[in-house]
Coordinates of C-alpha atoms in Angstrom, one line a residue:
X23 CA 0.0 0.0 0.0
X24 CA 1.8 3.1 -1.2
X25 CA 2.4 6.2 0.8
X26 CA -0.3 5.5 3.4
X27 CA -0.2 7.7 6.5
X28 CA 0.1 6.0 9.9
X29 CA -3.0 5.9 12.1
X30 CA -3.0 7.1 15.7
X31 CA -2.6 4.2 18.0
X32 CA -4.3 5.5 21.2
X33 CA -7.6 3.6 21.6
X34 CA -10.7 5.7 20.6
X35 CA -8.8 8.3 18.6
X36 CA -9.0 8.1 14.8
X37 CA -6.9 9.5 12.0
X38 CA -8.0 13.1 11.3
X39 CA -10.8 13.4 8.8
X40 CA -8.8 15.2 6.1
X41 CA -6.1 12.6 6.4
X42 CA -8.7 9.8 6.0
X43 CA -10.0 11.3 2.8
X44 CA -6.5 11.7 1.4
X45 CA -5.8 8.1 2.2
X46 CA -9.0 6.8 0.7
X47 CA -8.6 8.8 -2.5
X48 CA -4.9 8.5 -3.1
X49 CA -3.9 5.0 -1.8
X50 CA -3.2 2.7 -4.8
X51 CA -5.1 -0.5 -4.3
X52 CA -6.0 -0.9 -8.0
X53 CA -9.5 0.2 -7.5
X54 CA -11.2 2.7 -9.9
X55 CA -12.8 5.9 -8.4
X56 CA -16.3 5.1 -7.2
X57 CA -17.9 7.6 -9.5
X58 CA -16.1 6.0 -12.5
X59 CA -17.3 2.6 -11.3
X60 CA -20.9 3.8 -11.2
X61 CA -20.5 5.1 -14.8
X62 CA -18.9 1.9 -16.0
X63 CA -21.9 -0.1 -14.7
X64 CA -24.3 2.0 -16.8
X65 CA -25.8 3.9 -13.9
X66 CA -26.5 7.6 -14.5
X67 CA -24.7 10.1 -12.3
X68 CA -26.1 9.9 -8.7
X69 CA -28.8 12.5 -8.1
X70 CA -31.0 13.1 -5.1
X71 CA -34.6 12.1 -5.1
X72 CA -37.3 13.3 -2.6
X73 CA -35.9 14.0 0.8
X74 CA -37.7 11.5 3.1
X75 CA -35.3 11.4 6.1
X76 CA -33.6 14.0 8.2
X77 CA -30.9 12.3 10.1
X78 CA -29.7 14.3 13.1
X79 CA -26.5 13.7 15.0
X80 CA -27.1 15.2 18.5
X81 CA -23.4 14.7 19.6
X82 CA -20.4 12.4 19.7
X83 CA -20.5 11.8 23.5
X84 CA -21.1 8.1 24.3
X85 CA -20.8 5.9 27.4
X86 CA -19.2 3.2 25.3
X87 CA -16.0 3.1 23.2
X88 CA -16.8 0.5 20.6
X89 CA -13.9 -0.8 18.5
X90 CA -15.4 -0.2 15.1
X91 CA -17.4 3.0 15.7
X92 CA -17.4 5.0 12.6
X93 CA -18.3 8.1 14.6
X94 CA -15.3 7.8 16.9
X95 CA -17.7 8.4 19.7
X96 CA -16.7 8.0 23.4
X97 CA -16.9 9.3 26.9
X98 CA -14.2 11.9 26.2
X99 CA -16.0 13.5 23.2
X100 CA -17.5 16.9 24.0
X101 CA -19.2 17.8 20.7
X102 CA -22.9 18.3 21.5
X103 CA -25.8 19.8 19.6
X104 CA -27.3 22.9 21.2
X105 CA -31.0 23.8 21.6
X106 CA -30.4 26.6 19.1
X107 CA -29.3 24.2 16.4
X108 CA -32.2 21.9 17.3
X109 CA -34.6 24.8 16.8
X110 CA -33.2 25.2 13.2
X111 CA -33.8 21.5 12.6
X112 CA -37.4 22.0 13.8
X113 CA -37.9 24.9 11.4
X114 CA -36.6 22.8 8.6
X115 CA -39.2 20.2 9.3
X116 CA -42.1 22.6 9.1
X117 CA -43.6 22.6 5.7
X118 CA -41.1 20.1 4.3
X119 CA -41.9 16.7 2.8
X120 CA -39.8 14.9 5.3
X121 CA -41.6 12.0 7.0
X122 CA -38.9 10.5 9.1
X123 CA -36.4 11.9 11.7
X124 CA -33.5 9.7 12.5
X125 CA -31.8 10.7 15.8
X126 CA -28.3 9.4 16.2
X127 CA -25.0 10.0 18.1
X128 CA -22.8 9.0 20.0
X129 CA -25.4 8.1 22.5
X130 CA -28.1 10.6 21.6
X131 CA -29.8 10.1 24.9
X132 CA -26.8 11.8 26.6
X133 CA -27.7 15.2 25.1
X134 CA -29.3 17.2 27.9
X135 CA -31.9 18.5 25.4
X136 CA -32.9 15.0 24.2
X137 CA -36.3 14.8 25.8
X138 CA -37.2 18.4 24.8
X139 CA -36.1 17.7 21.2
X140 CA -38.1 14.5 20.9
X141 CA -41.3 16.2 22.2
X142 CA -40.8 19.1 19.7
X143 CA -40.2 16.8 16.8
X144 CA -43.4 14.8 17.6
X145 CA -45.3 18.1 17.7
X146 CA -43.9 18.9 14.2
X147 CA -44.6 15.4 12.8
X148 CA -47.7 14.1 14.6
X149 CA -48.0 11.2 12.2
X150 CA -44.4 11.0 11.2
X151 CA -41.8 8.4 12.1
X152 CA -39.2 9.2 14.8
X153 CA -36.2 6.8 15.1
X154 CA -33.7 6.8 17.9
X155 CA -30.5 4.9 17.6
X156 CA -29.4 3.5 21.0
X157 CA -26.6 1.3 22.3
X158 CA -29.2 0.0 24.9
X159 CA -26.8 0.1 27.9
X160 CA -27.9 3.6 29.1
X161 CA -31.3 2.2 29.8
X162 CA -29.7 0.1 32.6
X163 CA -27.8 2.9 34.4
X164 CA -29.2 5.9 36.4
X165 CA -32.9 6.5 37.3
X166 CA -33.0 9.3 34.6
X167 CA -31.9 6.9 31.8
X168 CA -34.0 4.0 33.1
X169 CA -37.1 6.2 32.7
X170 CA -36.3 6.9 29.0
X171 CA -38.0 3.7 27.5
X172 CA -41.3 4.8 29.1
X173 CA -40.8 8.3 27.6
X174 CA -40.0 7.0 24.2
X175 CA -43.1 4.8 24.2
X176 CA -45.3 7.8 25.1
X177 CA -43.8 9.7 22.1
X178 CA -44.2 6.7 19.8
X179 CA -40.5 6.6 19.0
X180 CA -39.1 3.5 17.2
X181 CA -35.8 2.2 18.5
X182 CA -32.8 1.0 16.5
X183 CA -30.5 -0.8 18.8
X184 CA -26.9 -1.9 18.2
X185 CA -26.3 -5.6 19.0
X186 CA -23.4 -6.7 16.8
X187 CA -23.9 -10.4 17.7
X188 CA -26.2 -12.5 19.8
X189 CA -23.3 -14.0 21.9
X190 CA -21.7 -12.5 25.0
X191 CA -18.2 -13.2 23.8
X192 CA -18.4 -11.2 20.5
X193 CA -20.4 -8.3 21.9
X194 CA -18.1 -7.8 24.9
X195 CA -15.0 -8.1 22.7
X196 CA -16.3 -5.3 20.3
X197 CA -18.1 -3.1 22.8
X198 CA -16.6 -3.7 26.3
X199 CA -17.0 -6.2 29.2
X200 CA -20.5 -6.5 30.5
X201 CA -22.2 -4.8 27.5
X202 CA -24.0 -7.9 26.4
X203 CA -25.7 -8.6 29.7
X204 CA -26.7 -4.9 30.0
X205 CA -28.1 -5.0 26.5
X206 CA -30.2 -8.1 27.2
X207 CA -31.5 -6.4 30.4
X208 CA -32.5 -3.3 28.3
X209 CA -34.2 -5.4 25.6
X210 CA -36.3 -7.2 28.2
X211 CA -37.4 -3.8 29.5
X212 CA -38.3 -2.7 26.0
X213 CA -40.2 -5.9 25.3
X214 CA -42.2 -5.4 28.6
X215 CA -43.3 -2.0 27.2
X216 CA -44.5 -3.5 24.0
X217 CA -41.4 -2.8 21.9
X218 CA -40.7 -5.5 19.3
X219 CA -44.2 -7.0 19.7
X220 CA -46.5 -6.8 16.6
X221 CA -49.5 -5.9 18.7
X222 CA -47.6 -3.0 20.4
X223 CA -47.0 -1.0 17.2
X224 CA -43.5 0.0 18.5
X225 CA -40.6 -1.1 16.4
X226 CA -37.5 -2.5 18.0
X227 CA -34.9 -3.1 15.3
X228 CA -31.5 -4.5 15.9
X229 CA -28.3 -3.7 14.1
X230 CA -25.6 -6.2 13.1
X231 CA -22.1 -5.2 12.0
X232 CA -19.5 -7.9 11.2
X233 CA -16.9 -8.1 13.9
X234 CA -14.1 -8.7 11.3
X235 CA -13.0 -7.5 7.9
X236 CA -15.8 -9.2 6.0
X237 CA -19.2 -8.3 4.5
X238 CA -22.4 -9.1 6.5
X239 CA -24.2 -12.2 5.6
X240 CA -27.7 -12.4 4.2
X241 CA -29.9 -10.1 6.2
X242 CA -33.0 -12.4 6.2
X243 CA -31.0 -15.5 7.2
X244 CA -29.2 -13.6 10.0
X245 CA -32.5 -12.1 11.2
X246 CA -33.9 -15.6 11.6
X247 CA -30.8 -16.8 13.4
X248 CA -31.0 -13.8 15.8
X249 CA -34.7 -14.3 16.3
X250 CA -34.4 -17.9 17.3
X251 CA -31.4 -17.5 19.6
X252 CA -32.7 -14.4 21.4
X253 CA -36.1 -16.0 21.9
X254 CA -34.8 -19.4 23.0
X255 CA -32.1 -18.1 25.3
X256 CA -33.6 -14.9 26.7
X257 CA -37.2 -14.8 25.7
X258 CA -36.6 -11.6 23.7
X259 CA -38.5 -10.6 20.5
X260 CA -37.7 -7.8 18.0
X261 CA -39.1 -6.3 14.8
X262 CA -36.3 -6.5 12.3
X263 CA -32.6 -7.0 12.0
X264 CA -30.5 -4.5 10.0
X265 CA -27.2 -5.7 8.6
X266 CA -24.7 -2.8 8.0
X267 CA -21.4 -3.1 6.2
X268 CA -18.4 -1.7 8.2
X269 CA -17.4 1.5 6.4
X270 CA -13.6 2.2 5.9
X271 CA -14.0 5.3 8.1
X272 CA -12.7 6.3 11.5
X273 CA -11.8 3.5 14.0
X274 CA -12.6 0.7 11.5
X275 CA -10.2 2.4 9.0
X276 CA -7.5 2.5 11.7
X277 CA -8.2 -1.2 12.4
X278 CA -7.7 -2.0 8.7
X279 CA -4.5 0.0 8.6
X280 CA -3.0 -1.5 11.7
X281 CA -3.8 -5.0 10.6
X282 CA -2.5 -4.5 7.1
X283 CA -5.9 -5.4 5.7
X284 CA -6.8 -2.0 4.1
X285 CA -6.3 -2.9 0.4
X286 CA -7.7 -6.4 0.8
X287 CA -10.9 -5.0 2.3
X288 CA -11.2 -2.2 -0.2
X289 CA -10.7 -4.7 -3.0
X290 CA -13.4 -6.9 -1.4
X291 CA -15.8 -3.9 -1.5
X292 CA -15.1 -3.1 -5.1
X293 CA -15.3 -6.7 -6.3
X294 CA -18.6 -7.0 -4.5
X295 CA -20.0 -3.8 -6.1
X296 CA -23.7 -4.3 -7.0
X297 CA -25.1 -1.7 -9.6
X298 CA -28.6 -2.5 -8.4
X299 CA -27.8 -0.9 -5.0
X300 CA -26.8 2.4 -6.5
X301 CA -30.3 3.8 -7.0
X302 CA -31.2 2.9 -3.4
X303 CA -28.3 4.5 -1.7
X304 CA -29.4 6.5 1.3
X305 CA -27.8 9.7 0.2
X306 CA -30.5 10.0 -2.4
X307 CA -33.3 10.3 0.1
X308 CA -31.5 11.4 3.3
X309 CA -29.9 14.6 4.5
X310 CA -27.5 14.3 7.5
X311 CA -27.2 17.1 10.1
X312 CA -24.0 17.3 12.1
X313 CA -24.0 18.2 15.8
X314 CA -23.0 21.8 14.8
X315 CA -25.8 22.1 12.1
X316 CA -23.5 21.4 9.1
X317 CA -25.3 19.5 6.4
X318 CA -24.0 16.4 4.7
X319 CA -25.2 13.9 2.1
X320 CA -24.9 11.0 4.6
X321 CA -23.6 10.1 8.0
X322 CA -20.4 8.8 6.6
X323 CA -19.6 12.0 4.7
X324 CA -20.2 13.7 8.0
X325 CA -17.5 11.7 9.7
X326 CA -15.1 12.6 6.9
X327 CA -16.0 16.3 7.1
X328 CA -17.4 16.3 3.5
X329 CA -20.3 18.8 3.7
X330 CA -22.9 19.2 1.0
X331 CA -21.6 21.0 -2.1
X332 CA -22.4 24.6 -2.8
X333 CA -24.7 26.1 -4.1
X334 CA -26.7 23.7 -1.9
X335 CA -27.2 25.0 1.7
X336 CA -24.4 23.8 4.0
X337 CA -26.0 24.5 7.4
X338 CA -29.4 23.6 8.8
X339 CA -30.2 27.3 9.3
X340 CA -30.1 27.7 5.5
X341 CA -32.3 24.6 4.9
X342 CA -34.0 24.6 1.4
X343 CA -35.6 21.4 0.3
X344 CA -35.6 22.5 -3.4
X345 CA -31.9 23.4 -3.4
X346 CA -31.0 20.2 -1.6
X347 CA -33.0 18.1 -4.1
X348 CA -30.9 19.7 -6.9
X349 CA -27.5 19.3 -5.2
X350 CA -24.6 17.2 -6.5
X351 CA -23.9 14.3 -4.1
X352 CA -20.3 14.1 -2.9
X353 CA -18.9 10.6 -3.6
X354 CA -15.7 8.9 -2.5
X355 CA -14.0 5.5 -2.2
X356 CA -15.8 4.9 1.0
X357 CA -19.1 4.7 -1.0
X358 CA -18.1 1.2 -2.1
X359 CA -19.3 0.2 1.3
X360 CA -22.9 1.2 0.5
X361 CA -23.0 -0.8 -2.8
X362 CA -21.2 -4.0 -1.9
X363 CA -23.2 -7.2 -1.9
X364 CA -26.8 -6.5 -1.0
X365 CA -25.9 -2.8 -0.4
X366 CA -25.9 -1.1 3.0
X367 CA -27.6 1.8 4.6
X368 CA -28.4 3.0 8.1
X369 CA -31.6 1.0 7.8
X370 CA -30.0 -2.2 6.7
X371 CA -29.4 -3.9 3.3
X372 CA -30.7 -2.2 0.2
X373 CA -31.7 -5.3 -1.8

């Protein structure tokens, strides 16, 4: 691998975003530029469709320090969305065609404005869908966090919960000792409130990421495996399983570099390129809002500090649905992760 910069080695700290972009775009692994690969497969240039989802990152603070976290979140991160920026998000929702708000982090529950923000979003979207991405473990800590599942139920919030495997050994290896048992405890609480039960109308979706340098397996087959194991071993039910490809960004990129697997993994992504996934890429229907209000085409571009291209608005305070629909989407080599195999998005496989 020619001229690749060395990653930082302290746990939880990733190579700076600009350096990551440089590495992704300039390292010679014999892989064509993603935009060229799209053109070669007969797909037209990638253009936005209707904006259906506003994904909002409320901050990078997290109680966990997961090995493959593409956000590089952790207890030492201090970036946090303010109420002022949240108010700009609420203004953007009013009068727009957006039907889903996807709240993410870090651990979004750790933002002190979390409850206020959820209530205001529900007021803006009485019949819309609100998603909260959770690592589950906060629901087992202080009294304040233990009360959150009841609050989320009242606000009709669907939960997307990270559970990279259904075994204690793998989860604790990736996320930290004791995380699996705390996750199981939280899932039982959510089930008791009706989450994951068809009659309850509250979705509880789980997220699987491979623990190694491989692509996820078939989503439907993995879902059935998860469903059987969690039900048989713990009496837990859930709505759906989302399989998400590990993107060559942040901590996972560092892991690839340190293990000498970078070019092998990038080649795997490129060789697994599926042209049918291109039209369903999440950047076509989603706009991502960073903790400081900066707008991005997707969550992964946010982590690489690649904002929306001018003349499209670049901050949520300048939100314009029409201008965002006419923007040019920023592509890079990391986009191969979204089109490999069955494709990958923040809501699972694309095909």
